[in-house]
Amino acid sequence: MPLSGALEQHAANHPTNPAFHLEDRVLSYRALTATARRLFAAFSNLTPEGRSTIGPQNRLIAIATGNHALFPAAFAAATAGNNCAALIDPHLPEPVRRRMIEKLDPDLIVTADGRDLLARSPRDGNSAIIVEEVSLDAPPLPEGNGDDPFLIVFTSGTTADPKPIIRDRRSWRASLATGAPFFGIDATTSTCAPGPLAHGLALYAMTETLLAGGTFHSARHFDAAEALKTIRCNGVRRLVLVPTMLRRLCESDGAERVTAITIAGAKLTAADHALCSKTFPGAALREYYGASELGFITATAPGDPASSTAVGTAFPGVRLSILDGAGKALPAGETGTIFVESPLVATGYLGAGDGAGLARFGSLATVGDLGFLEADGRLHLLGRSGGMVLSGGNNIYPSEVEAALLGLPHVRAAHVFGVEHADLGSELVAVIEPGGAGLTPDGLAAAMAEVLPRYKQPRRLWLCRAMPVTPSGKVEAKTVRQWVVEGSNALERLF
């Protein structure tokens, strides 16, 4: 069932049941649906027809509220009927957000205005303030066509800015219909996913919970102590987290009523598994491997042993293949590129893209990840495409960070890469060659904060007065990385 239809049904049958809980505010299913109806009417009045980059048949609405109590109402309204939602993280640097908006050219932009929401047309400046509603007097939310675009999310790419990925309703409906029984989600499920709702992990967890009629718990910002308080006080049974969040929660006494934990974004270590079992003894732990472009790919089963490379077996409805560079299928145990045949694959990127990421070969699709299959169908993930670094559950392309560093004053060359980190999975570090005498630690940190979100800023950084280069003029990465590992005198630690 589409989300719009499910909300209408829950509002009619269980109007007072809690739907969305954000710290001190609780939205019932009646209030959520009533507010979404009012938002949909406001969107239609402000922009009668779409004029954005996705075409006149669909109204494109950019949501830049962050984790807000009325976010689920905005999301439901912005994906109902012929609407398409584009999610923008308000914590990204302002210049990046501005370029994202320019690329989208949306019909409307929704931002937070204290406890309320502001919907504004960037073309004519018309706007409307939307407050929380409880009266269901506006027309019901309409359902959208399955083949139409309904969602644009951004993922880090090899270019300087995040790449917009377009999804149609059909792929998400298929995913949600399969995922509910697989993860055991129903109306009694209370889920806490304290990550950013502008990103896929928490957004999907919210949607599957609301679709089932359960209660979803969010947070403006992740804080382990506050999250545990929410879990304990509200009887939360299911957690959806990245590994770093799980580790933070395990630093305190757990909550024995938690029965399920879903992890994505990076691999858990054997120590993580042991700590989770101790802190949440009654929780069935699952890890899943997926990509924004491909949806779910594989998932582990509760009780599977910890592994540095094994990521489980194919998600229901997904078929895995390992192909070599010539497109030939490889036998079990041989490493190649991971391909999927799946109804969950996204439509593609908005615009021309950068030549990296999602690629299709007939019915198969890939994002370039490397791995191998065991004879029993268990997948091992050995590398990420484009040298992507997974740090704290975030996908980071070093080339993106390098491009940002090279755009800063007094930086002549840069090399960015990930090193193993016990907590984050990988830690982002950088070596730069200064272009003059004006480079200071405080100045560089401030400049990076202007162009990179916090999680993409290198945690350790060295200066190299003369970067080693290859005959073609590129930074000789192997030598630079060796210098970092060895603590070479060729480098000077900046911070």
PDB file of N, CA, C and O in Angstrom, residues 63-103:
ATOM      1  N   ILE A  63      12.851  19.377   0.465  1.00  0.00           N
ATOM      2  CA  ILE A  63      12.627  19.422   1.914  1.00  0.00           C
ATOM      3  C   ILE A  63      13.976  19.595   2.599  1.00  0.00           C
ATOM      4  O   ILE A  63      14.844  18.724   2.503  1.00  0.00           O
ATOM      5  N   ALA A  64      14.135  20.726   3.279  1.00  0.00           N
ATOM      6  CA  ALA A  64      15.399  21.024   3.957  1.00  0.00           C
ATOM      7  C   ALA A  64      15.139  21.375   5.416  1.00  0.00           C
ATOM      8  O   ALA A  64      15.707  22.317   5.957  1.00  0.00           O
ATOM      9  N   THR A  65      14.279  20.601   6.048  1.00  0.00           N
ATOM     10  CA  THR A  65      13.879  20.884   7.433  1.00  0.00           C
ATOM     11  C   THR A  65      14.819  20.277   8.455  1.00  0.00           C
ATOM     12  O   THR A  65      14.810  20.686   9.617  1.00  0.00           O
ATOM     13  N   GLY A  66      15.605  19.277   8.052  1.00  0.00           N
ATOM     14  CA  GLY A  66      16.323  18.492   9.043  1.00  0.00           C
ATOM     15  C   GLY A  66      15.331  17.641   9.811  1.00  0.00           C
ATOM     16  O   GLY A  66      14.169  17.477   9.421  1.00  0.00           O
ATOM     17  N   ASN A  67      15.773  17.082  10.941  1.00  0.00           N
ATOM     18  CA  ASN A  67      14.889  16.256  11.770  1.00  0.00           C
ATOM     19  C   ASN A  67      13.952  17.176  12.559  1.00  0.00           C
ATOM     20  O   ASN A  67      14.329  17.763  13.568  1.00  0.00           O
ATOM     21  N   HIS A  68      12.736  17.262  12.087  1.00  0.00           N
ATOM     22  CA  HIS A  68      11.721  18.176  12.637  1.00  0.00           C
ATOM     23  C   HIS A  68      10.464  17.366  12.916  1.00  0.00           C
ATOM     24  O   HIS A  68      10.190  16.369  12.238  1.00  0.00           O
ATOM     25  N   ALA A  69       9.699  17.804  13.904  1.00  0.00           N
ATOM     26  CA  ALA A  69       8.498  17.060  14.292  1.00  0.00           C
ATOM     27  C   ALA A  69       7.494  16.926  13.157  1.00  0.00           C
ATOM     28  O   ALA A  69       6.723  15.963  13.108  1.00  0.00           O
ATOM     29  N   LEU A  70       7.488  17.888  12.234  1.00  0.00           N
ATOM     30  CA  LEU A  70       6.535  17.827  11.122  1.00  0.00           C
ATOM     31  C   LEU A  70       7.172  17.272   9.841  1.00  0.00           C
ATOM     32  O   LEU A  70       6.537  17.288   8.791  1.00  0.00           O
ATOM     33  N   PHE A  71       8.404  16.762   9.948  1.00  0.00           N
ATOM     34  CA  PHE A  71       9.049  16.200   8.755  1.00  0.00           C
ATOM     35  C   PHE A  71       8.204  15.094   8.118  1.00  0.00           C
ATOM     36  O   PHE A  71       8.054  15.075   6.883  1.00  0.00           O
ATOM     37  N   PRO A  72       7.671  14.123   8.883  1.00  0.00           N
ATOM     38  CA  PRO A  72       6.917  13.049   8.206  1.00  0.00           C
ATOM     39  C   PRO A  72       5.693  13.558   7.457  1.00  0.00           C
ATOM     40  O   PRO A  72       5.325  13.001   6.425  1.00  0.00           O
ATOM     41  N   ALA A  73       5.076  14.627   7.962  1.00  0.00           N
ATOM     42  CA  ALA A  73       3.930  15.213   7.247  1.00  0.00           C
ATOM     43  C   ALA A  73       4.393  15.848   5.948  1.00  0.00           C
ATOM     44  O   ALA A  73       3.742  15.702   4.902  1.00  0.00           O
ATOM     45  N   ALA A  74       5.547  16.542   6.001  1.00  0.00           N
ATOM     46  CA  ALA A  74       6.086  17.148   4.779  1.00  0.00           C
ATOM     47  C   ALA A  74       6.468  16.081   3.774  1.00  0.00           C
ATOM     48  O   ALA A  74       6.205  16.219   2.569  1.00  0.00           O
ATOM     49  N   PHE A  75       7.062  14.998   4.246  1.00  0.00           N
ATOM     50  CA  PHE A  75       7.476  13.919   3.342  1.00  0.00           C
ATOM     51  C   PHE A  75       6.259  13.250   2.707  1.00  0.00           C
ATOM     52  O   PHE A  75       6.246  12.977   1.502  1.00  0.00           O
ATOM     53  N   ALA A  76       5.235  12.994   3.508  1.00  0.00           N
ATOM     54  CA  ALA A  76       4.023  12.352   2.971  1.00  0.00           C
ATOM     55  C   ALA A  76       3.362  13.239   1.926  1.00  0.00           C
ATOM     56  O   ALA A  76       2.930  12.759   0.862  1.00  0.00           O
ATOM     57  N   ALA A  77       3.276  14.537   2.209  1.00  0.00           N
ATOM     58  CA  ALA A  77       2.641  15.454   1.258  1.00  0.00           C
ATOM     59  C   ALA A  77       3.481  15.641   0.003  1.00  0.00           C
ATOM     60  O   ALA A  77       2.951  15.754  -1.108  1.00  0.00           O
ATOM     61  N   ALA A  78       4.806  15.658   0.173  1.00  0.00           N
ATOM     62  CA  ALA A  78       5.703  15.900  -0.960  1.00  0.00           C
ATOM     63  C   ALA A  78       5.905  14.665  -1.821  1.00  0.00           C
ATOM     64  O   ALA A  78       6.564  14.748  -2.869  1.00  0.00           O
ATOM     65  N   THR A  79       5.345  13.522  -1.425  1.00  0.00           N
ATOM     66  CA  THR A  79       5.422  12.312  -2.244  1.00  0.00           C
ATOM     67  C   THR A  79       4.044  11.814  -2.657  1.00  0.00           C
ATOM     68  O   THR A  79       3.928  10.745  -3.258  1.00  0.00           O
ATOM     69  N   ALA A  80       2.995  12.559  -2.320  1.00  0.00           N
ATOM     70  CA  ALA A  80       1.627  12.165  -2.678  1.00  0.00           C
ATOM     71  C   ALA A  80       1.256  12.721  -4.056  1.00  0.00           C
ATOM     72  O   ALA A  80       1.825  13.715  -4.526  1.00  0.00           O
ATOM     73  N   GLY A  81       0.290  12.077  -4.701  1.00  0.00           N
ATOM     74  CA  GLY A  81      -0.181  12.557  -5.998  1.00  0.00           C
ATOM     75  C   GLY A  81       0.934  12.620  -7.019  1.00  0.00           C
ATOM     76  O   GLY A  81       1.684  11.657  -7.207  1.00  0.00           O
ATOM     77  N   ASN A  82       1.057  13.771  -7.683  1.00  0.00           N
ATOM     78  CA  ASN A  82       2.100  13.908  -8.700  1.00  0.00           C
ATOM     79  C   ASN A  82       3.337  14.627  -8.146  1.00  0.00           C
ATOM     80  O   ASN A  82       4.155  15.147  -8.902  1.00  0.00           O
ATOM     81  N   ASN A  83       3.484  14.660  -6.822  1.00  0.00           N
ATOM     82  CA  ASN A  83       4.621  15.325  -6.198  1.00  0.00           C
ATOM     83  C   ASN A  83       5.845  14.415  -6.123  1.00  0.00           C
ATOM     84  O   ASN A  83       5.725  13.189  -6.055  1.00  0.00           O
ATOM     85  N   CYS A  84       7.003  15.040  -6.095  1.00  0.00           N
ATOM     86  CA  CYS A  84       8.270  14.336  -5.920  1.00  0.00           C
ATOM     87  C   CYS A  84       9.084  15.104  -4.882  1.00  0.00           C
ATOM     88  O   CYS A  84       9.261  16.319  -4.996  1.00  0.00           O
ATOM     89  N   ALA A  85       9.568  14.409  -3.861  1.00  0.00           N
ATOM     90  CA  ALA A  85      10.338  15.044  -2.796  1.00  0.00           C
ATOM     91  C   ALA A  85      11.829  14.906  -3.063  1.00  0.00           C
ATOM     92  O   ALA A  85      12.300  13.851  -3.492  1.00  0.00           O
ATOM     93  N   ALA A  86      12.565  15.983  -2.799  1.00  0.00           N
ATOM     94  CA  ALA A  86      14.030  15.958  -2.836  1.00  0.00           C
ATOM     95  C   ALA A  86      14.521  16.340  -1.451  1.00  0.00           C
ATOM     96  O   ALA A  86      14.135  17.397  -0.918  1.00  0.00           O
ATOM     97  N   LEU A  87      15.344  15.500  -0.845  1.00  0.00           N
ATOM     98  CA  LEU A  87      15.766  15.711   0.539  1.00  0.00           C
ATOM     99  C   LEU A  87      17.150  16.339   0.590  1.00  0.00           C
ATOM    100  O   LEU A  87      18.107  15.812   0.010  1.00  0.00           O
ATOM    101  N   ILE A  88      17.252  17.451   1.310  1.00  0.00           N
ATOM    102  CA  ILE A  88      18.505  18.185   1.434  1.00  0.00           C
ATOM    103  C   ILE A  88      18.860  18.310   2.910  1.00  0.00           C
ATOM    104  O   ILE A  88      18.040  18.781   3.718  1.00  0.00           O
ATOM    105  N   ASP A  89      20.050  17.892   3.255  1.00  0.00           N
ATOM    106  CA  ASP A  89      20.518  17.972   4.643  1.00  0.00           C
ATOM    107  C   ASP A  89      20.871  19.422   4.958  1.00  0.00           C
ATOM    108  O   ASP A  89      21.797  19.983   4.371  1.00  0.00           O
ATOM    109  N   PRO A  90      20.162  20.062   5.891  1.00  0.00           N
ATOM    110  CA  PRO A  90      20.456  21.467   6.190  1.00  0.00           C
ATOM    111  C   PRO A  90      21.793  21.683   6.877  1.00  0.00           C
ATOM    112  O   PRO A  90      22.233  22.826   7.030  1.00  0.00           O
ATOM    113  N   HIS A  91      22.450  20.600   7.299  1.00  0.00           N
ATOM    114  CA  HIS A  91      23.738  20.726   7.963  1.00  0.00           C
ATOM    115  C   HIS A  91      24.912  20.749   6.978  1.00  0.00           C
ATOM    116  O   HIS A  91      26.056  20.940   7.390  1.00  0.00           O
ATOM    117  N   LEU A  92      24.626  20.572   5.698  1.00  0.00           N
ATOM    118  CA  LEU A  92      25.675  20.725   4.698  1.00  0.00           C
ATOM    119  C   LEU A  92      26.083  22.191   4.617  1.00  0.00           C
ATOM    120  O   LEU A  92      25.289  23.083   4.923  1.00  0.00           O
ATOM    121  N   PRO A  93      27.311  22.468   4.201  1.00  0.00           N
ATOM    122  CA  PRO A  93      27.720  23.876   4.045  1.00  0.00           C
ATOM    123  C   PRO A  93      26.776  24.618   3.102  1.00  0.00           C
ATOM    124  O   PRO A  93      26.293  24.062   2.111  1.00  0.00           O
ATOM    125  N   GLU A  94      26.522  25.875   3.409  1.00  0.00           N
ATOM    126  CA  GLU A  94      25.565  26.672   2.630  1.00  0.00           C
ATOM    127  C   GLU A  94      25.889  26.707   1.139  1.00  0.00           C
ATOM    128  O   GLU A  94      24.970  26.576   0.310  1.00  0.00           O
ATOM    129  N   PRO A  95      27.165  26.870   0.731  1.00  0.00           N
ATOM    130  CA  PRO A  95      27.439  26.865  -0.712  1.00  0.00           C
ATOM    131  C   PRO A  95      27.057  25.550  -1.389  1.00  0.00           C
ATOM    132  O   PRO A  95      26.597  25.549  -2.534  1.00  0.00           O
ATOM    133  N   VAL A  96      27.245  24.436  -0.682  1.00  0.00           N
ATOM    134  CA  VAL A  96      26.871  23.135  -1.246  1.00  0.00           C
ATOM    135  C   VAL A  96      25.360  23.046  -1.391  1.00  0.00           C
ATOM    136  O   VAL A  96      24.840  22.621  -2.433  1.00  0.00           O
ATOM    137  N   ARG A  97      24.636  23.465  -0.360  1.00  0.00           N
ATOM    138  CA  ARG A  97      23.170  23.432  -0.432  1.00  0.00           C
ATOM    139  C   ARG A  97      22.653  24.329  -1.554  1.00  0.00           C
ATOM    140  O   ARG A  97      21.696  23.975  -2.257  1.00  0.00           O
ATOM    141  N   ARG A  98      23.299  25.456  -1.734  1.00  0.00           N
ATOM    142  CA  ARG A  98      22.876  26.374  -2.799  1.00  0.00           C
ATOM    143  C   ARG A  98      23.051  25.734  -4.171  1.00  0.00           C
ATOM    144  O   ARG A  98      22.161  25.829  -5.034  1.00  0.00           O
ATOM    145  N   ARG A  99      24.180  25.054  -4.364  1.00  0.00           N
ATOM    146  CA  ARG A  99      24.396  24.388  -5.661  1.00  0.00           C
ATOM    147  C   ARG A  99      23.428  23.220  -5.850  1.00  0.00           C
ATOM    148  O   ARG A  99      22.988  22.948  -6.979  1.00  0.00           O
ATOM    149  N   MET A 100      23.092  22.526  -4.767  1.00  0.00           N
ATOM    150  CA  MET A 100      22.116  21.437  -4.864  1.00  0.00           C
ATOM    151  C   MET A 100      20.758  21.973  -5.297  1.00  0.00           C
ATOM    152  O   MET A 100      20.081  21.378  -6.151  1.00  0.00           O
ATOM    153  N   ILE A 101      20.350  23.106  -4.706  1.00  0.00           N
ATOM    154  CA  ILE A 101      19.077  23.728  -5.073  1.00  0.00           C
ATOM    155  C   ILE A 101      19.109  24.163  -6.535  1.00  0.00           C
ATOM    156  O   ILE A 101      18.136  23.988  -7.290  1.00  0.00           O
ATOM    157  N   GLU A 102      20.219  24.750  -6.955  1.00  0.00           N
ATOM    158  CA  GLU A 102      20.341  25.190  -8.350  1.00  0.00           C
ATOM    159  C   GLU A 102      20.228  24.013  -9.303  1.00  0.00           C
ATOM    160  O   GLU A 102      19.599  24.120 -10.367  1.00  0.00           O
ATOM    161  N   LYS A 103      20.822  22.888  -8.934  1.00  0.00           N
ATOM    162  CA  LYS A 103      20.764  21.700  -9.799  1.00  0.00           C
ATOM    163  C   LYS A 103      19.346  21.147  -9.871  1.00  0.00           C
ATOM    164  O   LYS A 103      18.880  20.739 -10.932  1.00  0.00           O
TER     165      LYS A 103
END
